[in-house]
Short mmCIF file of C-alpha atoms in Angstrom, two decimals:
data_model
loop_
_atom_site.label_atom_id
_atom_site.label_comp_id
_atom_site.label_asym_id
_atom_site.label_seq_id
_atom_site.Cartn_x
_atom_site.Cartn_y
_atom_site.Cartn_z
CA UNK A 1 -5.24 -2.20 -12.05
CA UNK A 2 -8.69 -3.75 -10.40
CA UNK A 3 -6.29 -4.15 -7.23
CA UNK A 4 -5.32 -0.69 -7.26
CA UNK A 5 -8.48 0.81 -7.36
CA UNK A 6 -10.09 -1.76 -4.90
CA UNK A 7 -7.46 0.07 -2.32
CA UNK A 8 -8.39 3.28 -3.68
CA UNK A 9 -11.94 2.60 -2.92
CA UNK A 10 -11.13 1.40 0.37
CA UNK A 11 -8.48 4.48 1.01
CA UNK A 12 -12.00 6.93 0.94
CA UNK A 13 -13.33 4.34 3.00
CA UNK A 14 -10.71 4.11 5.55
CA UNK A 15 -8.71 7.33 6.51
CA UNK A 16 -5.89 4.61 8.37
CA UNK A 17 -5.44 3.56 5.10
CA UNK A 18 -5.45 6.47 2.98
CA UNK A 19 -2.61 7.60 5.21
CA UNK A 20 -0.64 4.55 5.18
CA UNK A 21 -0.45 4.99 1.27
CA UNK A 22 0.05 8.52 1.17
CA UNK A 23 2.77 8.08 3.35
CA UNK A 24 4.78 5.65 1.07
CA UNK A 25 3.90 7.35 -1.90
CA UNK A 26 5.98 10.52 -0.15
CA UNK A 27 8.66 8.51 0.29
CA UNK A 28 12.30 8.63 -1.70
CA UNK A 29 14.13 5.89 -3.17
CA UNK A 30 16.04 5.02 0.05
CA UNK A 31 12.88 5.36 2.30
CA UNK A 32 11.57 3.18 -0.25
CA UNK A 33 13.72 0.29 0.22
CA UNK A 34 14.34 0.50 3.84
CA UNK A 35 10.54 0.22 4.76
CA UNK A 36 10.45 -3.09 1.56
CA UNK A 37 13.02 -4.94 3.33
CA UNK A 38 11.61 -4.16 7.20
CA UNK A 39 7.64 -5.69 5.87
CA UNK A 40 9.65 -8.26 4.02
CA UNK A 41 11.22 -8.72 7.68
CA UNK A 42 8.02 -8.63 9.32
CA UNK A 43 6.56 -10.88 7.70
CA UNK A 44 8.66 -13.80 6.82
CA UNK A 45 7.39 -15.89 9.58
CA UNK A 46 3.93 -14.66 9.37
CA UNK A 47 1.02 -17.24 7.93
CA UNK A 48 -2.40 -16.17 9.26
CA UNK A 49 -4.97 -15.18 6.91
CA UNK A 50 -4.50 -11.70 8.14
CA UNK A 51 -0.96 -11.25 7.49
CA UNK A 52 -0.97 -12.69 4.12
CA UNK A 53 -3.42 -10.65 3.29
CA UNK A 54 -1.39 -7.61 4.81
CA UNK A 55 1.38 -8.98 3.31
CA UNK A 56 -0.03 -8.31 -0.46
CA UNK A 57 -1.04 -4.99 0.60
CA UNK A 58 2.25 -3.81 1.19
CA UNK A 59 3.74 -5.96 -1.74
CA UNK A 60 1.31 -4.09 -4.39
CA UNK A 61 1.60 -0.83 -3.14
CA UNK A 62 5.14 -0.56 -2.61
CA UNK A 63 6.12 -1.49 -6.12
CA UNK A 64 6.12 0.54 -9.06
CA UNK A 65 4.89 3.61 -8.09
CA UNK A 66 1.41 2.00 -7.30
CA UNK A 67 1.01 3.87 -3.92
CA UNK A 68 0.86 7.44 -6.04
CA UNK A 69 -0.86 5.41 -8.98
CA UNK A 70 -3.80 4.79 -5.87
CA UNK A 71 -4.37 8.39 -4.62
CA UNK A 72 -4.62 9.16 -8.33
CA UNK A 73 -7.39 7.01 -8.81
CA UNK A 74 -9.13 8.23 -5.45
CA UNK A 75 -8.80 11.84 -6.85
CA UNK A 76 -10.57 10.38 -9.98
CA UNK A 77 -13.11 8.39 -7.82
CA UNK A 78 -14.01 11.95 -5.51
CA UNK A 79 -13.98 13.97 -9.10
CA UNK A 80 -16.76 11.72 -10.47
#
C-alpha cells in the first residue's frame, strides 16, 4: 500500500504519469492482458537501473486493480 500511494503522490506530481495510470485503470480485461504481456515483452532483455525500475512500475500497477486503487488515493490526497 506505501507503493501505491508513493505513485499516487507522484501521479499529482507528474501529469505523464497520472495519465499513464488512468489509462490502464480504463482498460478491460483483454486490454488488460494484451498491454501485461507487450511490457513483459519489452522488457525481458532490459537491465539498466531505469528499466527495472520501469519495469516494477508497470508490474504493481497492472495487477490487481492497483492502477484504480492509485487515483483513489490521489482523490483522497487532493480531498485532504
Amino acid at each position: 500500500m506505501e507503493d501505491l500511494r508513493y505513485i499516487a503522490e507522484v501521479c499529482l506530481k507528474d501529469e505523464r504519469i497520472h495519465e499513464i495510470v488512468s489509462n490502464i485503470a480504463r482498460m478491460d480485461e483483454e486490454q488488460l492482458r494484451e498491454f501485461k504481456s507487450k511490457v513483459v515483452a519489452y522488457f525481458m532483455n532490459k537491465n539498466s537501473q531505469d528499466d527495472v525500475e520501469a519495469y516494477k512500475f508497470f508490474r504493481l500497477v497492472l495487477e490487481d486493480d492497483n492502477a484504480k486503487k492509485i487515483l483513489e488515493i490521489c482523490e483522497q490526497i487532493k480531498g485532504g
